Amino acid sequence: MFAFSYMAYPYMIIAFQRFNYRNHTIADILTKSEWVGLKNFNFFFASNNAYKVTYNTIYLNILFIFTGTLAAVLTAMLLNEMRSRLFTRVTQSIMLFPNYISWIVVCYILLALFSNRFGIINIAMERLGMAPINWYTEPKYWPSILVIVRILKGTGMSAVIYLAAIAGIDSSLYESARIDGASRLQLATRITLPLITPTIVILMLLSICKIMYGDFGMIYALVGDNGTLYETTDIIDTYIFRALRQVGDPSQAMAIGLFQSAIGFVMVFGSNRITQIVYPDGALY
């Protein structure tokens, strides 16, 4: 954290300079680099892709946050309702396994499912008399595909946090409710869910803070340089990567990254302030 975050802060100044590869130290960057002001930001904001990649980043992250949270909370509550502890432990272990699968492996799994000629889904559609779909040239399907893949891969790990929160609930509350005749559904909706709501809100706040940062590893592994899918899958992170790789200008890439950080900074304080007003128990500070 110190090496890759705090020590990198001074180098953000290159977002306002024309970077020279001969400048190896921060002293050289401060004294020898040409100051260009906001010209590096124009590279991003003046392009036709600025609105698209910003919208895709926010839209996909909103989908990931809400669907991922809903899936994790429901999974944790369902596992908590299981009577067999052995079944719960085995199920939880199986659900954790996808989290450790590389996105590259997931890419080939998707290829096996969605390949044009030999994909399992297209073969099944043909047998059902339906016209096959060229999935890798149809951008409209990919937000849904990415959401489903994200849920299948990350729900198990996210559910562990909520299971830990559920485990901390006082058991006497459940016993009192059972004596009063509460059903299992009422126990879950009247006791479990309200008491883990602060945990849900805090984790959602932490996710919202990073709403301008897409999952580069997932997007680039699953979509790569497939330009036909950029309409719905191209995010700021992949755009920065392509800009740095193709143009080779670190100053422009840093400018876009600084824009991400600034929006994230605003989101941290803004979302926390709203939470303080609406639900004070769930605020970060």
PDB file of N, CA and C in Angstrom, residues 80-171:
ATOM      1  N   ASN A  80     -27.900 -19.778   6.357  1.00  0.00           N
ATOM      2  CA  ASN A  80     -28.155 -19.686   7.796  1.00  0.00           C
ATOM      3  C   ASN A  80     -29.398 -20.460   8.209  1.00  0.00           C
ATOM      4  N   GLU A  81     -30.335 -20.623   7.258  1.00  0.00           N
ATOM      5  CA  GLU A  81     -31.572 -21.334   7.578  1.00  0.00           C
ATOM      6  C   GLU A  81     -31.440 -22.848   7.443  1.00  0.00           C
ATOM      7  N   MET A  82     -30.328 -23.317   6.891  1.00  0.00           N
ATOM      8  CA  MET A  82     -30.133 -24.761   6.741  1.00  0.00           C
ATOM      9  C   MET A  82     -29.977 -25.417   8.116  1.00  0.00           C
ATOM     10  N   ARG A  83     -30.638 -26.517   8.295  1.00  0.00           N
ATOM     11  CA  ARG A  83     -30.574 -27.221   9.592  1.00  0.00           C
ATOM     12  C   ARG A  83     -29.317 -28.069   9.710  1.00  0.00           C
ATOM     13  N   SER A  84     -28.851 -28.603   8.591  1.00  0.00           N
ATOM     14  CA  SER A  84     -27.666 -29.465   8.619  1.00  0.00           C
ATOM     15  C   SER A  84     -26.403 -28.623   8.526  1.00  0.00           C
ATOM     16  N   ARG A  85     -25.611 -28.634   9.602  1.00  0.00           N
ATOM     17  CA  ARG A  85     -24.355 -27.874   9.600  1.00  0.00           C
ATOM     18  C   ARG A  85     -23.367 -28.453   8.590  1.00  0.00           C
ATOM     19  N   LEU A  86     -23.381 -29.778   8.423  1.00  0.00           N
ATOM     20  CA  LEU A  86     -22.473 -30.405   7.470  1.00  0.00           C
ATOM     21  C   LEU A  86     -22.799 -29.952   6.054  1.00  0.00           C
ATOM     22  N   PHE A  87     -24.085 -29.944   5.715  1.00  0.00           N
ATOM     23  CA  PHE A  87     -24.494 -29.499   4.385  1.00  0.00           C
ATOM     24  C   PHE A  87     -24.108 -28.039   4.164  1.00  0.00           C
ATOM     25  N   THR A  88     -24.261 -27.201   5.191  1.00  0.00           N
ATOM     26  CA  THR A  88     -23.913 -25.790   5.080  1.00  0.00           C
ATOM     27  C   THR A  88     -22.432 -25.607   4.813  1.00  0.00           C
ATOM     28  N   ARG A  89     -21.592 -26.357   5.541  1.00  0.00           N
ATOM     29  CA  ARG A  89     -20.142 -26.225   5.376  1.00  0.00           C
ATOM     30  C   ARG A  89     -19.705 -26.680   3.985  1.00  0.00           C
ATOM     31  N   VAL A  90     -20.261 -27.815   3.527  1.00  0.00           N
ATOM     32  CA  VAL A  90     -19.903 -28.330   2.203  1.00  0.00           C
ATOM     33  C   VAL A  90     -20.344 -27.354   1.119  1.00  0.00           C
ATOM     34  N   THR A  91     -21.573 -26.856   1.228  1.00  0.00           N
ATOM     35  CA  THR A  91     -22.095 -25.906   0.236  1.00  0.00           C
ATOM     36  C   THR A  91     -21.272 -24.633   0.203  1.00  0.00           C
ATOM     37  N   GLN A  92     -20.922 -24.145   1.383  1.00  0.00           N
ATOM     38  CA  GLN A  92     -20.135 -22.917   1.454  1.00  0.00           C
ATOM     39  C   GLN A  92     -18.756 -23.108   0.820  1.00  0.00           C
ATOM     40  N   SER A  93     -18.148 -24.266   1.050  1.00  0.00           N
ATOM     41  CA  SER A  93     -16.838 -24.541   0.454  1.00  0.00           C
ATOM     42  C   SER A  93     -16.925 -24.612  -1.066  1.00  0.00           C
ATOM     43  N   ILE A  94     -17.984 -25.232  -1.577  1.00  0.00           N
ATOM     44  CA  ILE A  94     -18.168 -25.332  -3.029  1.00  0.00           C
ATOM     45  C   ILE A  94     -18.389 -23.948  -3.632  1.00  0.00           C
ATOM     46  N   MET A  95     -19.132 -23.105  -2.924  1.00  0.00           N
ATOM     47  CA  MET A  95     -19.418 -21.770  -3.435  1.00  0.00           C
ATOM     48  C   MET A  95     -18.195 -20.865  -3.397  1.00  0.00           C
ATOM     49  N   LEU A  96     -17.251 -21.142  -2.507  1.00  0.00           N
ATOM     50  CA  LEU A  96     -16.030 -20.337  -2.439  1.00  0.00           C
ATOM     51  C   LEU A  96     -15.076 -20.648  -3.584  1.00  0.00           C
ATOM     52  N   PHE A  97     -15.170 -21.847  -4.131  1.00  0.00           N
ATOM     53  CA  PHE A  97     -14.209 -22.295  -5.141  1.00  0.00           C
ATOM     54  C   PHE A  97     -14.142 -21.381  -6.361  1.00  0.00           C
ATOM     55  N   PRO A  98     -15.280 -20.921  -6.946  1.00  0.00           N
ATOM     56  CA  PRO A  98     -15.177 -20.067  -8.144  1.00  0.00           C
ATOM     57  C   PRO A  98     -14.382 -18.784  -7.923  1.00  0.00           C
ATOM     58  N   ASN A  99     -14.345 -18.296  -6.683  1.00  0.00           N
ATOM     59  CA  ASN A  99     -13.610 -17.061  -6.411  1.00  0.00           C
ATOM     60  C   ASN A  99     -12.122 -17.199  -6.718  1.00  0.00           C
ATOM     61  N   TYR A 100     -11.611 -18.418  -6.656  1.00  0.00           N
ATOM     62  CA  TYR A 100     -10.177 -18.640  -6.856  1.00  0.00           C
ATOM     63  C   TYR A 100      -9.841 -19.053  -8.291  1.00  0.00           C
ATOM     64  N   ILE A 101     -10.843 -19.062  -9.148  1.00  0.00           N
ATOM     65  CA  ILE A 101     -10.603 -19.378 -10.556  1.00  0.00           C
ATOM     66  C   ILE A 101     -10.176 -18.108 -11.279  1.00  0.00           C
ATOM     67  N   SER A 102      -9.115 -18.182 -12.052  1.00  0.00           N
ATOM     68  CA  SER A 102      -8.625 -17.024 -12.797  1.00  0.00           C
ATOM     69  C   SER A 102      -9.657 -16.582 -13.827  1.00  0.00           C
ATOM     70  N   TRP A 103      -9.661 -15.257 -14.101  1.00  0.00           N
ATOM     71  CA  TRP A 103     -10.549 -14.738 -15.130  1.00  0.00           C
ATOM     72  C   TRP A 103     -10.193 -15.291 -16.500  1.00  0.00           C
ATOM     73  N   ILE A 104      -8.936 -15.685 -16.684  1.00  0.00           N
ATOM     74  CA  ILE A 104      -8.546 -16.295 -17.954  1.00  0.00           C
ATOM     75  C   ILE A 104      -9.244 -17.639 -18.135  1.00  0.00           C
ATOM     76  N   VAL A 105      -9.325 -18.403 -17.053  1.00  0.00           N
ATOM     77  CA  VAL A 105     -10.044 -19.682 -17.104  1.00  0.00           C
ATOM     78  C   VAL A 105     -11.527 -19.434 -17.376  1.00  0.00           C
ATOM     79  N   VAL A 106     -12.084 -18.417 -16.716  1.00  0.00           N
ATOM     80  CA  VAL A 106     -13.492 -18.070 -16.944  1.00  0.00           C
ATOM     81  C   VAL A 106     -13.716 -17.677 -18.404  1.00  0.00           C
ATOM     82  N   CYS A 107     -12.731 -16.999 -18.998  1.00  0.00           N
ATOM     83  CA  CYS A 107     -12.820 -16.611 -20.408  1.00  0.00           C
ATOM     84  C   CYS A 107     -13.007 -17.836 -21.296  1.00  0.00           C
ATOM     85  N   TYR A 108     -12.244 -18.889 -21.038  1.00  0.00           N
ATOM     86  CA  TYR A 108     -12.350 -20.095 -21.868  1.00  0.00           C
ATOM     87  C   TYR A 108     -13.642 -20.863 -21.573  1.00  0.00           C
ATOM     88  N   ILE A 109     -14.131 -20.767 -20.354  1.00  0.00           N
ATOM     89  CA  ILE A 109     -15.431 -21.370 -20.044  1.00  0.00           C
ATOM     90  C   ILE A 109     -16.526 -20.675 -20.858  1.00  0.00           C
ATOM     91  N   LEU A 110     -16.464 -19.326 -20.904  1.00  0.00           N
ATOM     92  CA  LEU A 110     -17.436 -18.581 -21.700  1.00  0.00           C
ATOM     93  C   LEU A 110     -17.310 -18.909 -23.179  1.00  0.00           C
ATOM     94  N   LEU A 111     -16.075 -19.085 -23.634  1.00  0.00           N
ATOM     95  CA  LEU A 111     -15.866 -19.436 -25.038  1.00  0.00           C
ATOM     96  C   LEU A 111     -16.509 -20.779 -25.364  1.00  0.00           C
ATOM     97  N   ALA A 112     -16.403 -21.722 -24.423  1.00  0.00           N
ATOM     98  CA  ALA A 112     -17.037 -23.028 -24.619  1.00  0.00           C
ATOM     99  C   ALA A 112     -18.557 -22.912 -24.648  1.00  0.00           C
ATOM    100  N   LEU A 113     -19.092 -21.917 -23.931  1.00  0.00           N
ATOM    101  CA  LEU A 113     -20.539 -21.736 -23.893  1.00  0.00           C
ATOM    102  C   LEU A 113     -21.057 -20.939 -25.081  1.00  0.00           C
ATOM    103  N   PHE A 114     -20.326 -19.880 -25.472  1.00  0.00           N
ATOM    104  CA  PHE A 114     -20.853 -18.914 -26.436  1.00  0.00           C
ATOM    105  C   PHE A 114     -20.161 -18.920 -27.791  1.00  0.00           C
ATOM    106  N   SER A 115     -19.258 -19.855 -28.035  1.00  0.00           N
ATOM    107  CA  SER A 115     -18.591 -19.926 -29.322  1.00  0.00           C
ATOM    108  C   SER A 115     -19.623 -20.044 -30.450  1.00  0.00           C
ATOM    109  N   ASN A 116     -19.336 -19.401 -31.567  1.00  0.00           N
ATOM    110  CA  ASN A 116     -20.311 -19.341 -32.660  1.00  0.00           C
ATOM    111  C   ASN A 116     -20.681 -20.714 -33.217  1.00  0.00           C
ATOM    112  N   ARG A 117     -19.685 -21.546 -33.465  1.00  0.00           N
ATOM    113  CA  ARG A 117     -19.931 -22.842 -34.107  1.00  0.00           C
ATOM    114  C   ARG A 117     -20.071 -23.979 -33.117  1.00  0.00           C
ATOM    115  N   PHE A 118     -19.217 -23.993 -32.113  1.00  0.00           N
ATOM    116  CA  PHE A 118     -19.177 -25.147 -31.213  1.00  0.00           C
ATOM    117  C   PHE A 118     -19.613 -24.827 -29.795  1.00  0.00           C
ATOM    118  N   GLY A 119     -20.166 -23.636 -29.572  1.00  0.00           N
ATOM    119  CA  GLY A 119     -20.621 -23.266 -28.239  1.00  0.00           C
ATOM    120  C   GLY A 119     -21.813 -24.097 -27.802  1.00  0.00           C
ATOM    121  N   ILE A 120     -21.825 -24.460 -26.532  1.00  0.00           N
ATOM    122  CA  ILE A 120     -22.899 -25.317 -25.998  1.00  0.00           C
ATOM    123  C   ILE A 120     -24.257 -24.640 -26.163  1.00  0.00           C
ATOM    124  N   ILE A 121     -24.323 -23.337 -25.924  1.00  0.00           N
ATOM    125  CA  ILE A 121     -25.608 -22.639 -25.997  1.00  0.00           C
ATOM    126  C   ILE A 121     -26.129 -22.596 -27.432  1.00  0.00           C
ATOM    127  N   ASN A 122     -25.266 -22.304 -28.389  1.00  0.00           N
ATOM    128  CA  ASN A 122     -25.716 -22.261 -29.786  1.00  0.00           C
ATOM    129  C   ASN A 122     -26.129 -23.640 -30.293  1.00  0.00           C
ATOM    130  N   ILE A 123     -25.407 -24.668 -29.862  1.00  0.00           N
ATOM    131  CA  ILE A 123     -25.787 -26.033 -30.254  1.00  0.00           C
ATOM    132  C   ILE A 123     -27.164 -26.375 -29.699  1.00  0.00           C
ATOM    133  N   ALA A 124     -27.405 -26.003 -28.424  1.00  0.00           N
ATOM    134  CA  ALA A 124     -28.713 -26.258 -27.812  1.00  0.00           C
ATOM    135  C   ALA A 124     -29.810 -25.470 -28.520  1.00  0.00           C
ATOM    136  N   MET A 125     -29.515 -24.227 -28.912  1.00  0.00           N
ATOM    137  CA  MET A 125     -30.515 -23.416 -29.611  1.00  0.00           C
ATOM    138  C   MET A 125     -30.858 -24.019 -30.963  1.00  0.00           C
ATOM    139  N   GLU A 126     -29.869 -24.531 -31.673  1.00  0.00           N
ATOM    140  CA  GLU A 126     -30.130 -25.161 -32.967  1.00  0.00           C
ATOM    141  C   GLU A 126     -31.008 -26.396 -32.815  1.00  0.00           C
ATOM    142  N   ARG A 127     -30.760 -27.188 -31.790  1.00  0.00           N
ATOM    143  CA  ARG A 127     -31.564 -28.393 -31.568  1.00  0.00           C
ATOM    144  C   ARG A 127     -33.003 -28.053 -31.196  1.00  0.00           C
ATOM    145  N   LEU A 128     -33.186 -26.862 -30.609  1.00  0.00           N
ATOM    146  CA  LEU A 128     -34.535 -26.422 -30.250  1.00  0.00           C
ATOM    147  C   LEU A 128     -35.214 -25.671 -31.396  1.00  0.00           C
ATOM    148  N   GLY A 129     -34.535 -25.611 -32.540  1.00  0.00           N
ATOM    149  CA  GLY A 129     -35.102 -24.941 -33.704  1.00  0.00           C
ATOM    150  C   GLY A 129     -34.948 -23.433 -33.684  1.00  0.00           C
ATOM    151  N   MET A 130     -34.072 -22.933 -32.838  1.00  0.00           N
ATOM    152  CA  MET A 130     -33.852 -21.491 -32.748  1.00  0.00           C
ATOM    153  C   MET A 130     -32.590 -21.106 -33.518  1.00  0.00           C
ATOM    154  N   ALA A 131     -32.574 -19.880 -34.029  1.00  0.00           N
ATOM    155  CA  ALA A 131     -31.412 -19.402 -34.768  1.00  0.00           C
ATOM    156  C   ALA A 131     -30.275 -19.111 -33.791  1.00  0.00           C
ATOM    157  N   PRO A 132     -29.067 -19.606 -34.055  1.00  0.00           N
ATOM    158  CA  PRO A 132     -27.942 -19.327 -33.166  1.00  0.00           C
ATOM    159  C   PRO A 132     -27.570 -17.850 -33.186  1.00  0.00           C
ATOM    160  N   ILE A 133     -26.931 -17.407 -32.131  1.00  0.00           N
ATOM    161  CA  ILE A 133     -26.546 -16.003 -31.979  1.00  0.00           C
ATOM    162  C   ILE A 133     -25.028 -15.893 -32.003  1.00  0.00           C
ATOM    163  N   ASN A 134     -24.543 -14.917 -32.735  1.00  0.00           N
ATOM    164  CA  ASN A 134     -23.110 -14.645 -32.741  1.00  0.00           C
ATOM    165  C   ASN A 134     -22.803 -13.751 -31.531  1.00  0.00           C
ATOM    166  N   TRP A 135     -22.606 -14.396 -30.381  1.00  0.00           N
ATOM    167  CA  TRP A 135     -22.521 -13.682 -29.110  1.00  0.00           C
ATOM    168  C   TRP A 135     -21.390 -12.666 -29.077  1.00  0.00           C
ATOM    169  N   TYR A 136     -20.284 -12.969 -29.722  1.00  0.00           N
ATOM    170  CA  TYR A 136     -19.104 -12.109 -29.637  1.00  0.00           C
ATOM    171  C   TYR A 136     -19.147 -10.926 -30.608  1.00  0.00           C
ATOM    172  N   THR A 137     -20.273 -10.755 -31.290  1.00  0.00           N
ATOM    173  CA  THR A 137     -20.469  -9.555 -32.105  1.00  0.00           C
ATOM    174  C   THR A 137     -21.762  -8.834 -31.733  1.00  0.00           C
ATOM    175  N   GLU A 138     -22.375  -9.232 -30.629  1.00  0.00           N
ATOM    176  CA  GLU A 138     -23.632  -8.632 -30.184  1.00  0.00           C
ATOM    177  C   GLU A 138     -23.421  -7.977 -28.819  1.00  0.00           C
ATOM    178  N   PRO A 139     -23.084  -6.694 -28.774  1.00  0.00           N
ATOM    179  CA  PRO A 139     -22.776  -6.044 -27.489  1.00  0.00           C
ATOM    180  C   PRO A 139     -23.950  -5.953 -26.526  1.00  0.00           C
ATOM    181  N   LYS A 140     -25.188  -6.018 -27.018  1.00  0.00           N
ATOM    182  CA  LYS A 140     -26.343  -5.826 -26.141  1.00  0.00           C
ATOM    183  C   LYS A 140     -26.493  -6.937 -25.104  1.00  0.00           C
ATOM    184  N   TYR A 141     -25.935  -8.124 -25.370  1.00  0.00           N
ATOM    185  CA  TYR A 141     -26.072  -9.237 -24.428  1.00  0.00           C
ATOM    186  C   TYR A 141     -25.019  -9.204 -23.319  1.00  0.00           C
ATOM    187  N   TRP A 142     -23.945  -8.466 -23.506  1.00  0.00           N
ATOM    188  CA  TRP A 142     -22.801  -8.617 -22.628  1.00  0.00           C
ATOM    189  C   TRP A 142     -22.937  -8.010 -21.239  1.00  0.00           C
ATOM    190  N   PRO A 143     -23.676  -6.929 -21.028  1.00  0.00           N
ATOM    191  CA  PRO A 143     -23.896  -6.515 -19.633  1.00  0.00           C
ATOM    192  C   PRO A 143     -24.533  -7.609 -18.790  1.00  0.00           C
ATOM    193  N   SER A 144     -25.520  -8.311 -19.357  1.00  0.00           N
ATOM    194  CA  SER A 144     -26.157  -9.410 -18.619  1.00  0.00           C
ATOM    195  C   SER A 144     -25.188 -10.561 -18.391  1.00  0.00           C
ATOM    196  N   ILE A 145     -24.391 -10.883 -19.413  1.00  0.00           N
ATOM    197  CA  ILE A 145     -23.416 -11.965 -19.276  1.00  0.00           C
ATOM    198  C   ILE A 145     -22.402 -11.626 -18.189  1.00  0.00           C
ATOM    199  N   LEU A 146     -21.899 -10.394 -18.189  1.00  0.00           N
ATOM    200  CA  LEU A 146     -20.905  -9.991 -17.194  1.00  0.00           C
ATOM    201  C   LEU A 146     -21.489 -10.022 -15.779  1.00  0.00           C
ATOM    202  N   VAL A 147     -22.739  -9.601 -15.639  1.00  0.00           N
ATOM    203  CA  VAL A 147     -23.378  -9.615 -14.317  1.00  0.00           C
ATOM    204  C   VAL A 147     -23.524 -11.044 -13.804  1.00  0.00           C
ATOM    205  N   ILE A 148     -23.990 -11.943 -14.668  1.00  0.00           N
ATOM    206  CA  ILE A 148     -24.178 -13.341 -14.263  1.00  0.00           C
ATOM    207  C   ILE A 148     -22.850 -13.974 -13.874  1.00  0.00           C
ATOM    208  N   VAL A 149     -21.810 -13.730 -14.688  1.00  0.00           N
ATOM    209  CA  VAL A 149     -20.491 -14.287 -14.393  1.00  0.00           C
ATOM    210  C   VAL A 149     -19.960 -13.731 -13.076  1.00  0.00           C
ATOM    211  N   ARG A 150     -20.144 -12.436 -12.869  1.00  0.00           N
ATOM    212  CA  ARG A 150     -19.669 -11.797 -11.636  1.00  0.00           C
ATOM    213  C   ARG A 150     -20.373 -12.390 -10.413  1.00  0.00           C
ATOM    214  N   ILE A 151     -21.674 -12.632 -10.521  1.00  0.00           N
ATOM    215  CA  ILE A 151     -22.425 -13.213  -9.404  1.00  0.00           C
ATOM    216  C   ILE A 151     -21.946 -14.632  -9.114  1.00  0.00           C
ATOM    217  N   LEU A 152     -21.819 -15.438 -10.173  1.00  0.00           N
ATOM    218  CA  LEU A 152     -21.400 -16.829  -9.984  1.00  0.00           C
ATOM    219  C   LEU A 152     -20.000 -16.927  -9.388  1.00  0.00           C
ATOM    220  N   LYS A 153     -19.140 -15.988  -9.740  1.00  0.00           N
ATOM    221  CA  LYS A 153     -17.759 -16.062  -9.270  1.00  0.00           C
ATOM    222  C   LYS A 153     -17.570 -15.465  -7.882  1.00  0.00           C
ATOM    223  N   GLY A 154     -18.317 -14.406  -7.560  1.00  0.00           N
ATOM    224  CA  GLY A 154     -18.034 -13.687  -6.322  1.00  0.00           C
ATOM    225  C   GLY A 154     -19.022 -13.835  -5.192  1.00  0.00           C
ATOM    226  N   THR A 155     -20.179 -14.455  -5.443  1.00  0.00           N
ATOM    227  CA  THR A 155     -21.205 -14.522  -4.408  1.00  0.00           C
ATOM    228  C   THR A 155     -20.741 -15.314  -3.186  1.00  0.00           C
ATOM    229  N   GLY A 156     -20.060 -16.413  -3.415  1.00  0.00           N
ATOM    230  CA  GLY A 156     -19.627 -17.253  -2.295  1.00  0.00           C
ATOM    231  C   GLY A 156     -18.742 -16.515  -1.316  1.00  0.00           C
ATOM    232  N   MET A 157     -17.769 -15.762  -1.826  1.00  0.00           N
ATOM    233  CA  MET A 157     -16.867 -15.018  -0.955  1.00  0.00           C
ATOM    234  C   MET A 157     -17.591 -13.882  -0.253  1.00  0.00           C
ATOM    235  N   SER A 158     -18.466 -13.182  -0.970  1.00  0.00           N
ATOM    236  CA  SER A 158     -19.213 -12.077  -0.349  1.00  0.00           C
ATOM    237  C   SER A 158     -20.161 -12.578   0.727  1.00  0.00           C
ATOM    238  N   ALA A 159     -20.743 -13.761   0.510  1.00  0.00           N
ATOM    239  CA  ALA A 159     -21.686 -14.304   1.488  1.00  0.00           C
ATOM    240  C   ALA A 159     -21.012 -14.619   2.808  1.00  0.00           C
ATOM    241  N   VAL A 160     -19.707 -14.904   2.787  1.00  0.00           N
ATOM    242  CA  VAL A 160     -18.991 -15.215   4.028  1.00  0.00           C
ATOM    243  C   VAL A 160     -19.071 -14.043   5.007  1.00  0.00           C
ATOM    244  N   ILE A 161     -18.952 -12.816   4.492  1.00  0.00           N
ATOM    245  CA  ILE A 161     -19.004 -11.630   5.352  1.00  0.00           C
ATOM    246  C   ILE A 161     -20.365 -11.512   6.017  1.00  0.00           C
ATOM    247  N   TYR A 162     -21.418 -11.753   5.240  1.00  0.00           N
ATOM    248  CA  TYR A 162     -22.763 -11.649   5.812  1.00  0.00           C
ATOM    249  C   TYR A 162     -23.054 -12.805   6.764  1.00  0.00           C
ATOM    250  N   LEU A 163     -22.512 -13.975   6.487  1.00  0.00           N
ATOM    251  CA  LEU A 163     -22.654 -15.086   7.427  1.00  0.00           C
ATOM    252  C   LEU A 163     -21.981 -14.763   8.753  1.00  0.00           C
ATOM    253  N   ALA A 164     -20.840 -14.097   8.698  1.00  0.00           N
ATOM    254  CA  ALA A 164     -20.163 -13.692   9.931  1.00  0.00           C
ATOM    255  C   ALA A 164     -21.009 -12.687  10.707  1.00  0.00           C
ATOM    256  N   ALA A 165     -21.654 -11.771   9.976  1.00  0.00           N
ATOM    257  CA  ALA A 165     -22.528 -10.796  10.642  1.00  0.00           C
ATOM    258  C   ALA A 165     -23.737 -11.485  11.264  1.00  0.00           C
ATOM    259  N   ILE A 166     -24.292 -12.472  10.564  1.00  0.00           N
ATOM    260  CA  ILE A 166     -25.440 -13.219  11.100  1.00  0.00           C
ATOM    261  C   ILE A 166     -25.032 -14.009  12.338  1.00  0.00           C
ATOM    262  N   ALA A 167     -23.826 -14.580  12.308  1.00  0.00           N
ATOM    263  CA  ALA A 167     -23.354 -15.367  13.454  1.00  0.00           C
ATOM    264  C   ALA A 167     -23.219 -14.518  14.710  1.00  0.00           C
ATOM    265  N   GLY A 168     -23.039 -13.207  14.550  1.00  0.00           N
ATOM    266  CA  GLY A 168     -22.896 -12.329  15.707  1.00  0.00           C
ATOM    267  C   GLY A 168     -24.211 -11.870  16.317  1.00  0.00           C
ATOM    268  N   ILE A 169     -25.334 -12.275  15.738  1.00  0.00           N
ATOM    269  CA  ILE A 169     -26.640 -11.888  16.281  1.00  0.00           C
ATOM    270  C   ILE A 169     -26.930 -12.701  17.537  1.00  0.00           C
ATOM    271  N   ASP A 170     -27.451 -12.046  18.541  1.00  0.00           N
ATOM    272  CA  ASP A 170     -27.777 -12.697  19.820  1.00  0.00           C
ATOM    273  C   ASP A 170     -28.857 -13.762  19.598  1.00  0.00           C
ATOM    274  N   SER A 171     -28.557 -15.002  19.948  1.00  0.00           N
ATOM    275  CA  SER A 171     -29.509 -16.102  19.737  1.00  0.00           C
ATOM    276  C   SER A 171     -30.771 -15.967  20.576  1.00  0.00           C
TER     277      SER A 171
END
